[in-house]
Short mmCIF file of C-alpha atoms in Angstrom, two decimals:
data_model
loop_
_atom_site.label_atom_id
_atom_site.label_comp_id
_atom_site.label_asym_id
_atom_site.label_seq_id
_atom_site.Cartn_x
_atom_site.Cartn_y
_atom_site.Cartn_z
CA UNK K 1 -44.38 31.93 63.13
CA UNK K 2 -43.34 28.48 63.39
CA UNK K 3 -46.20 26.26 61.79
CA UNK K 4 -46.22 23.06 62.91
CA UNK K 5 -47.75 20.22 60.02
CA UNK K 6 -51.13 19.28 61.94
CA UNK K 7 -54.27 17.82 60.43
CA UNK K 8 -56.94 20.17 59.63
CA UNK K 9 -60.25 19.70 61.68
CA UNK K 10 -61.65 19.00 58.03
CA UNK K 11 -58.97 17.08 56.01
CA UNK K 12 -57.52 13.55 56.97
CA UNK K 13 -53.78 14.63 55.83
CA UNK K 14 -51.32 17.85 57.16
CA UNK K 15 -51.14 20.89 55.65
CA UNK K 16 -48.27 21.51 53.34
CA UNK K 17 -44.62 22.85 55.34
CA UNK K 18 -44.10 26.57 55.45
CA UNK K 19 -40.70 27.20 54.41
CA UNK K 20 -39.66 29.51 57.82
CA UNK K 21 -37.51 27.16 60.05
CA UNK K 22 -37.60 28.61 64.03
CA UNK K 23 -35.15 29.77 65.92
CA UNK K 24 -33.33 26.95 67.31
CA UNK K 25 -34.11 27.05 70.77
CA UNK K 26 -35.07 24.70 73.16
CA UNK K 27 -38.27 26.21 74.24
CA UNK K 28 -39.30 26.78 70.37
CA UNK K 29 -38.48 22.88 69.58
CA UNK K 30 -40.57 22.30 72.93
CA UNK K 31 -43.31 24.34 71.58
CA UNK K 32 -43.48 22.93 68.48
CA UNK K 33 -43.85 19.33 69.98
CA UNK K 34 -46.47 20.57 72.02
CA UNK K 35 -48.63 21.94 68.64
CA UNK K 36 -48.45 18.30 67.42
CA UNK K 37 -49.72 16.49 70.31
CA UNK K 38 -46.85 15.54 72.64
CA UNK K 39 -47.25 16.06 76.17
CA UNK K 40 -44.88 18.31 78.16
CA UNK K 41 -43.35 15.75 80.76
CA UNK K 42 -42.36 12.91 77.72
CA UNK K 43 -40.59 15.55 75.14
CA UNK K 44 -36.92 14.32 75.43
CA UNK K 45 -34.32 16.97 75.77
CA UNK K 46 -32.09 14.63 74.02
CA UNK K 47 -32.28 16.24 70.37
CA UNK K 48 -32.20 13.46 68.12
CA UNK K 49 -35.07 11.40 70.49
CA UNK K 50 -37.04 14.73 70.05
CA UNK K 51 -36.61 14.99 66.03
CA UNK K 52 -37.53 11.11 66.38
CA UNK K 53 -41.30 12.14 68.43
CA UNK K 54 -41.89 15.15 65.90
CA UNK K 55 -41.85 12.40 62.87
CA UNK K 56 -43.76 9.94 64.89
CA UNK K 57 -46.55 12.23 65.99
CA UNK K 58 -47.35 13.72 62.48
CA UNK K 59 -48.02 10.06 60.94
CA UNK K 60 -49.88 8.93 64.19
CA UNK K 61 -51.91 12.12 64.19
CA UNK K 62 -55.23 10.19 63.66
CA UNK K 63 -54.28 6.85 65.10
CA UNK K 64 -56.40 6.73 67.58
CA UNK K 65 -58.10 3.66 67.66
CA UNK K 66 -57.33 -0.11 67.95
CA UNK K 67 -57.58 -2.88 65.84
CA UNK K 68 -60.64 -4.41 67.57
CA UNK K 69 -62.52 -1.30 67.51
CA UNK K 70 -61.83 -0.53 63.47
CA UNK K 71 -62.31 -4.38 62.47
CA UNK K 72 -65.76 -3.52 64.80
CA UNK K 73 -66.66 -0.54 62.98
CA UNK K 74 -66.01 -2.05 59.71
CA UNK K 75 -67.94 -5.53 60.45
CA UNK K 76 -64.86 -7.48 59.98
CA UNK K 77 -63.69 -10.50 63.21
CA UNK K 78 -60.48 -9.15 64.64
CA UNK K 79 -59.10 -12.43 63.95
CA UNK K 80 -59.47 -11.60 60.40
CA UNK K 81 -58.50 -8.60 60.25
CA UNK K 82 -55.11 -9.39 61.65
CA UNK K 83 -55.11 -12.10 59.03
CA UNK K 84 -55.53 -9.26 56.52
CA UNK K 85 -52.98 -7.05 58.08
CA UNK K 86 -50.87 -9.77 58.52
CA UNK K 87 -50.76 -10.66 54.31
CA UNK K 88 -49.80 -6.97 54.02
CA UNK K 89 -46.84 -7.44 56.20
CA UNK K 90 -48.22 -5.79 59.11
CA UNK K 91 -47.34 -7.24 62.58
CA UNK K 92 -49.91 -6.67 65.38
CA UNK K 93 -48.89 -7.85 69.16
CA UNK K 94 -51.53 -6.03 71.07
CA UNK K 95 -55.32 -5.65 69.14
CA UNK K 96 -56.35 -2.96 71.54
CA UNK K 97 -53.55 -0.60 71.14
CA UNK K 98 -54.00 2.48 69.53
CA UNK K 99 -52.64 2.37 66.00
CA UNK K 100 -55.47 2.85 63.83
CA UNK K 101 -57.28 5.11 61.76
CA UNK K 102 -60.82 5.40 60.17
CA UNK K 103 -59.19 4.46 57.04
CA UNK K 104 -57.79 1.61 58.30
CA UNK K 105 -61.78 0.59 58.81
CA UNK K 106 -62.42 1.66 54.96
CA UNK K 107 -59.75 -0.96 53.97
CA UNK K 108 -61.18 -3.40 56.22
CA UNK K 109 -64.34 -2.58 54.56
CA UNK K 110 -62.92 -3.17 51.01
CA UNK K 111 -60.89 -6.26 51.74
CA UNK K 112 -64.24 -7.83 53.26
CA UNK K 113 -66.64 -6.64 50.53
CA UNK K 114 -65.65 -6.17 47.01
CA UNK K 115 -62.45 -7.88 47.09
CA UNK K 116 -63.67 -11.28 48.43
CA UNK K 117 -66.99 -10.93 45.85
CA UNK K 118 -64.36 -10.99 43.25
CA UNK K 119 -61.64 -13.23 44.41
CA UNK K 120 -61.41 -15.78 46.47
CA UNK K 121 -59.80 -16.13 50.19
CA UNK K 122 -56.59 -17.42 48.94
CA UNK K 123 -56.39 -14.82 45.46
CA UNK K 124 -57.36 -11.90 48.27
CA UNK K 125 -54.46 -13.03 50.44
CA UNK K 126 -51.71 -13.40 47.66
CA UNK K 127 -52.97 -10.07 46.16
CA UNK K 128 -52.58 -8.39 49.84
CA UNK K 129 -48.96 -10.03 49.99
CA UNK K 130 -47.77 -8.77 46.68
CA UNK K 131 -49.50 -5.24 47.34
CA UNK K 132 -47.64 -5.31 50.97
CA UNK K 133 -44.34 -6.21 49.64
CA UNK K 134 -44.43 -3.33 46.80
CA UNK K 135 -45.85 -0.51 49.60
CA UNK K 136 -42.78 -1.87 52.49
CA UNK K 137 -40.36 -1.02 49.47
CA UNK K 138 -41.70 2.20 48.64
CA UNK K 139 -41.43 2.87 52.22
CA UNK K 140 -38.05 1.48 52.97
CA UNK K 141 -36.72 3.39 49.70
CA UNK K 142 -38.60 6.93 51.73
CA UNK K 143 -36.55 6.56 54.71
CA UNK K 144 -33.61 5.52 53.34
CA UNK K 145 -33.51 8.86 51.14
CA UNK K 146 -34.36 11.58 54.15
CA UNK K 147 -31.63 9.33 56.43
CA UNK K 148 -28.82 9.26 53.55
CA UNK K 149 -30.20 12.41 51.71
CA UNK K 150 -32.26 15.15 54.08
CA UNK K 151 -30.81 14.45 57.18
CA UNK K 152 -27.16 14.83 55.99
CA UNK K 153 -27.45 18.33 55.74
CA UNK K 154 -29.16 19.47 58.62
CA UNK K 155 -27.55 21.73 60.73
CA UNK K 156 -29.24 22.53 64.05
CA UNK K 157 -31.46 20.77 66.43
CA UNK K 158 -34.22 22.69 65.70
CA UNK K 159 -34.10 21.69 61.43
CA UNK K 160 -33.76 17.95 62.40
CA UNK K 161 -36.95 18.42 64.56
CA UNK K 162 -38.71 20.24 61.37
CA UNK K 163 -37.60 18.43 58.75
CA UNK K 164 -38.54 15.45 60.32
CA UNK K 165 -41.91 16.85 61.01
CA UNK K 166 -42.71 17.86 58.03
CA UNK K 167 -41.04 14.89 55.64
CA UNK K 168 -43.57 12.96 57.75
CA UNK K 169 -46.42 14.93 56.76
CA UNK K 170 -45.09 15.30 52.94
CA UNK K 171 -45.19 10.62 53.50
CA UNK K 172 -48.80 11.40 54.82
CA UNK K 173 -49.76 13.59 51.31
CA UNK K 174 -48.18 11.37 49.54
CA UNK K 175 -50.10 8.13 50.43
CA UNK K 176 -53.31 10.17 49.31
CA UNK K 177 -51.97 11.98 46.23
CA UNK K 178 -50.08 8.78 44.63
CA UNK K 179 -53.37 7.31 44.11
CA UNK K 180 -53.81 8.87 40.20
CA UNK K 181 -49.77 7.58 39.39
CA UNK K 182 -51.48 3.94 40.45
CA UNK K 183 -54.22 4.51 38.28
CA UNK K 184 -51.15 5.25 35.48
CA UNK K 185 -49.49 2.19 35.99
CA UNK K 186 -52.98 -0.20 36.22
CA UNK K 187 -53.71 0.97 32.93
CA UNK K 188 -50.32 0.52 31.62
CA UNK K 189 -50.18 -2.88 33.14
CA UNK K 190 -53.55 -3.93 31.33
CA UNK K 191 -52.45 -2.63 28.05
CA UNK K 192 -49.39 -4.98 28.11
CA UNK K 193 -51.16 -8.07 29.33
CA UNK K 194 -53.98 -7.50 26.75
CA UNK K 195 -50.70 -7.38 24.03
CA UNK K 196 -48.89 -10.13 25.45
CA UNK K 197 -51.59 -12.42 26.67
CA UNK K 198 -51.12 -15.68 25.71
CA UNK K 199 -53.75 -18.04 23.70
CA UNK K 200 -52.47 -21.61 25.47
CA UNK K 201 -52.96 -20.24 29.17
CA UNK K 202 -54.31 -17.46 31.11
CA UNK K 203 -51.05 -17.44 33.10
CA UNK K 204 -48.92 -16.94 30.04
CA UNK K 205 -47.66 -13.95 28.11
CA UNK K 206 -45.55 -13.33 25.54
CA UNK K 207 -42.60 -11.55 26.60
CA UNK K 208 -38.86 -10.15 26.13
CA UNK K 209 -37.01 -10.51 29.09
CA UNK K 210 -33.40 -9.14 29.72
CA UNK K 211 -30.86 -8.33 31.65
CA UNK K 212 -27.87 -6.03 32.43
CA UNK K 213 -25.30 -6.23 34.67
CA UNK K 214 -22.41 -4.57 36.04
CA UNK K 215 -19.02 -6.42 35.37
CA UNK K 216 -16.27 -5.41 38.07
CA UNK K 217 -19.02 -3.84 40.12
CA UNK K 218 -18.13 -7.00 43.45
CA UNK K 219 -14.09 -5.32 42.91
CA UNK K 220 -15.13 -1.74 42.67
CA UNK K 221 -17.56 -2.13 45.54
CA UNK K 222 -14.98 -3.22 48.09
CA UNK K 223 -12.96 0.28 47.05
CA UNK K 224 -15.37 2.49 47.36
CA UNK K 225 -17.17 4.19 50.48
CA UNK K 226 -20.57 4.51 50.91
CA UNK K 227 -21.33 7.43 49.16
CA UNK K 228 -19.61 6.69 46.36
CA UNK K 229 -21.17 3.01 46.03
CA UNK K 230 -24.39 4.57 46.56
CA UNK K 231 -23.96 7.34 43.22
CA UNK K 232 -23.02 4.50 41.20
CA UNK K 233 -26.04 2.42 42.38
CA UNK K 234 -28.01 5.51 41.72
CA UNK K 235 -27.04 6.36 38.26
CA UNK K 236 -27.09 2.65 37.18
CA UNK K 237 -30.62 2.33 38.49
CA UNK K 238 -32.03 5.96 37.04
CA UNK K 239 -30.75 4.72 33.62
CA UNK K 240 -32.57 1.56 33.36
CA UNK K 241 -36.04 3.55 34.77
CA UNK K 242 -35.39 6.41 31.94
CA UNK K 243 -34.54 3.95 29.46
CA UNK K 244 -37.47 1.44 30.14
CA UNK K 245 -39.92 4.46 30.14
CA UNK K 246 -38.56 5.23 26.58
CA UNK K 247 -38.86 1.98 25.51
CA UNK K 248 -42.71 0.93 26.68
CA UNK K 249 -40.81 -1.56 28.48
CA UNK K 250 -40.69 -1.96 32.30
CA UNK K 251 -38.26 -2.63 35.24
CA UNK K 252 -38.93 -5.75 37.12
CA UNK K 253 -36.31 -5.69 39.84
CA UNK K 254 -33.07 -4.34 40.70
CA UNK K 255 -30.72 -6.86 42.03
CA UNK K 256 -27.65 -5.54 43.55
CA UNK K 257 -26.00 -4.36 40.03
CA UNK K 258 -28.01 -6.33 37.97
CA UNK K 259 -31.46 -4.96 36.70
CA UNK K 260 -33.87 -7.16 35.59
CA UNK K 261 -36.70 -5.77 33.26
CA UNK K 262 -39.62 -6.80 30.36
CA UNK K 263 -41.29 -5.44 27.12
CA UNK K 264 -43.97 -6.77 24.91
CA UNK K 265 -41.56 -5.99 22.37
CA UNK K 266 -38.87 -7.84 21.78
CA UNK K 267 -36.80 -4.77 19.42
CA UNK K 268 -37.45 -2.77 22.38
CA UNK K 269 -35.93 -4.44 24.84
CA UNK K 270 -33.20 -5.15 22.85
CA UNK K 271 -32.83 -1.72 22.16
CA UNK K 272 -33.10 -1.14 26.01
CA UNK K 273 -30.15 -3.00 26.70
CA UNK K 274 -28.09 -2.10 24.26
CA UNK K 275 -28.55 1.42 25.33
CA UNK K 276 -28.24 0.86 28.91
CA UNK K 277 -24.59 -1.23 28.06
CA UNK K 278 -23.68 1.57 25.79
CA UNK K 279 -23.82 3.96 28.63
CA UNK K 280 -20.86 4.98 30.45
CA UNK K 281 -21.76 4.26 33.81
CA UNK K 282 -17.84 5.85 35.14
CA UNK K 283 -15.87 3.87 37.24
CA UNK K 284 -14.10 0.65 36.28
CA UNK K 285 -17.46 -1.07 35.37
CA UNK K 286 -18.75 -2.14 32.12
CA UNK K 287 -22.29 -3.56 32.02
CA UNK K 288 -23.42 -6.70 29.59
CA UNK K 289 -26.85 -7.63 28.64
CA UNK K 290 -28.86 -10.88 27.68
CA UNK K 291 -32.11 -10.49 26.58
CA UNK K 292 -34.33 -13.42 25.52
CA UNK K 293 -38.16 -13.47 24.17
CA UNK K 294 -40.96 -16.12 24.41
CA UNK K 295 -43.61 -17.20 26.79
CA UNK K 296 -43.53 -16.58 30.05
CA UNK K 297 -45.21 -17.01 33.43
CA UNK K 298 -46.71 -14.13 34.92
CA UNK K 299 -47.05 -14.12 38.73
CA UNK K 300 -46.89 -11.37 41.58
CA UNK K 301 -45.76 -8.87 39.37
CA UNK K 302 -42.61 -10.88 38.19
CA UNK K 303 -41.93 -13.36 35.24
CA UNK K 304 -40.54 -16.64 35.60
CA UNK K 305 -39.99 -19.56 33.39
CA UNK K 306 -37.10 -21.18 30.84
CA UNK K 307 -37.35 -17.70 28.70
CA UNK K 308 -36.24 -15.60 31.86
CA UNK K 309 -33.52 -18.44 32.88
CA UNK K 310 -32.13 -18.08 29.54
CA UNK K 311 -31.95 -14.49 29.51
CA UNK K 312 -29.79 -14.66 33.04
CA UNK K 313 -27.98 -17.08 31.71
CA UNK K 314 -27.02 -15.14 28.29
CA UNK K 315 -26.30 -12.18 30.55
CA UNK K 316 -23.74 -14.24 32.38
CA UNK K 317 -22.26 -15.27 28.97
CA UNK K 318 -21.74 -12.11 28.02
CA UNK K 319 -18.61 -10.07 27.53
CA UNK K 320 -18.19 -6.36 28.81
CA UNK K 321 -19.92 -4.32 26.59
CA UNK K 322 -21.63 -6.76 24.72
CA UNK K 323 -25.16 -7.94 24.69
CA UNK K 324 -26.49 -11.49 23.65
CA UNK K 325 -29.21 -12.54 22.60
CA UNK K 326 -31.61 -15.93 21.80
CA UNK K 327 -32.89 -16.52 18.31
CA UNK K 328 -36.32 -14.79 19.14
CA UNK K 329 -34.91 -11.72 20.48
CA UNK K 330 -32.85 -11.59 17.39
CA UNK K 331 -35.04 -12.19 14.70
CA UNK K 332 -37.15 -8.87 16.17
CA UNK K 333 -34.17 -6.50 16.42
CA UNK K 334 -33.80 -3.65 14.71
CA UNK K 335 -30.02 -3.88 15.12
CA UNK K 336 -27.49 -5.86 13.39
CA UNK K 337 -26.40 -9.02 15.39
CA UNK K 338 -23.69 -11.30 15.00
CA UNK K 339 -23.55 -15.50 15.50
CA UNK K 340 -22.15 -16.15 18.88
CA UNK K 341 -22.01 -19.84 18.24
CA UNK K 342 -23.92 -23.00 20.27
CA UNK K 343 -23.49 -22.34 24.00
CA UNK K 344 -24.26 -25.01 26.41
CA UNK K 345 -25.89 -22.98 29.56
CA UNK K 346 -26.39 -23.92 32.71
CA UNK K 347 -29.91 -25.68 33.12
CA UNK K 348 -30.60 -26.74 29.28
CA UNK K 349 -29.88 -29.81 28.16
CA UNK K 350 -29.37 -28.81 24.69
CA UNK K 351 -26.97 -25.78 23.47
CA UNK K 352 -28.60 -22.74 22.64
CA UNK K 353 -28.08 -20.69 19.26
CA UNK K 354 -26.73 -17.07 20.42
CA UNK K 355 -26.18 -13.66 18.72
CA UNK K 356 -24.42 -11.20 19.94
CA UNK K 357 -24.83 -7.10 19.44
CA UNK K 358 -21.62 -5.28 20.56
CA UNK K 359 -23.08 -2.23 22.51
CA UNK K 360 -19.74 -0.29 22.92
CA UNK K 361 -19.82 3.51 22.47
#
């Protein structure tokens, strides 16, 4: 029997996806639209329109009330709760249309409560900003894989209108069952700024920054089609996660080809992107690396500051398959460096002292 992924009478998320896919009729596809809420006279017979509702009914499955009645039940002025939805990147035209759930009220509940008795209107906003950024990416980066990944090799009406049923559902789990790897990372994140925490200002910690780019990727990228650009991306980017997980060290933010990423440890991240250089990443490309290690701000989840300008601009310094490095970063490595001279860098007035480690297999 073809199951479709509804919400249990006692559970606020779907069931998990049998593995049978239907026979790909028209009435079964109809069917199965029906099971998850559609009614009869607005299922498209257009197939991709009706793989489109499946996916759209399984995450609205509880969405049944509006912003004014949830900001209501949770005590919060609707005003303000579009404010709050608004910092997580939420646009709302119409605060009595139906696109709400009683969670929706419990976060209303939280933002209102024991976020503002800890922070005030202004930290509560910025936090909801930062936290709506990170969730829009996890999301965009969700949909891009089932479009580029899932959908590709779908073969029949019917499958589209499953799969997309289902991944929906799996998105749906997931938002609940992420909520230990969070509680992973928070700890993670308070170990490091407990190690790297500054004594001159709260705002400060003591850091490694570096980065590694990929030289002849802008050539490359005009050559190859979008499959291909996308593998490279791929591997380049799974590299840098696996090595900063080895490390202790952590990815910032992928640019493009460039990865940007931090450890409390300055031998570590040199280590980091010596070994992510050293790779062979295929293609025509060659990445370089510039890592550089001293205080830095620490804001939103990112680091700025002169020690991150120097380490872009040591990574732009760099030859193919070599990393450079400041005199911090090279007094803690564990590797053997070489002088690279005085270099006069972009945005310092006086030249800067550089080593170099060549990272070549």
């Amino acid at each position: 029997m073809w199951e479709s992924p509804g919400v249990h009478p006692d559970e606020s998320h779907p069931r998990p996806a049998p593995s049978a896919v239907p026979p790909p009729t028209p009435d079964a596809i109809r069917r199965f639209l029906v099971d998850l809420g559609a009614p009869e006279a607005e299922i498209p017979d257009d197939p991709e329109l009706a793989a489109q509702l499946a996916g759209d009914l399984v995450l609205a499955a509880d969405a049944s009330r509006s912003l004014r009645e949830v900001a209501g039940e949770a005590g919060v002025d609707v005003e303000e709760a579009r404010r709050m939805f608004r910092a997580l990147g939420l646009r709302i035209d119409d605060p009595d249309a139906p696109a709400f759930s009683p969670a929706d009220a419990d976060f209303l509940r939280l933002a209102r409560s024991r976020l503002s008795d800890l922070l005030t209107d202004a930290e509560r906003t910025e936090f909801l900003r930062v936290t709506g950024q990170a969730l829009a990416t996890i999301a965009e980066a969700a949909v891009a894989s089932h479009v580029q990944g899932v959908e590709s090799r779908l073969r029949s009406p019917a499958e589209h209108v499953w799969v997309n049923a289902h991944m929906a559902a799996l998105g749906r789990d997931l938002a609940v069952h992420l909520a230990p790897a969070f509680l992973h990372h928070l700890r993670q994140a308070i170990r490091r700024q407990r190690e790297a925490q500054s004594r001159r200002h709260r705002a400060l910690v003591e850091m490694a920054v570096g980065f590694v780019d990929l030289v002849g990727f802008t050539d490359l990228s005009r050559q190859l089609d979008a499959d291909e650009l996308i593998a490279l991306i791929t591997e380049f980017e799974a590299a840098a996660h696996e090595l900063a997980a080895d490390h202790d060290a952590r990815v910032v933010k992928l640019i493009g080809d460039e990865v940007m990423f931090a450890a409390v440890d300055p031998a570590a991240a040199v280590d980091l992107a010596v070994e992510l250089v050293g790779r062979d990443h295929g293609r025509e490309v060659v990445p370089r690396g510039g890592v550089a290690a001293g205080e830095c701000v620490n804001l939103h989840g990112d680091y700025f500051g002169p020690v991150v300008n120097l380490a872009a601009r040591l990574v732009d310094q760099a030859v193919p398959g070599e990393v450079l490095l400041d005199d911090a970063a090279a007094r803690a490595s564990r590797r053997p460096t070489e002088p690279a001279g005085r270099r006069l860098l972009a945005g310092f007035t006086d030249p800067v002292r550089v080593h170099a480690i060549d990272a070549t297999p």
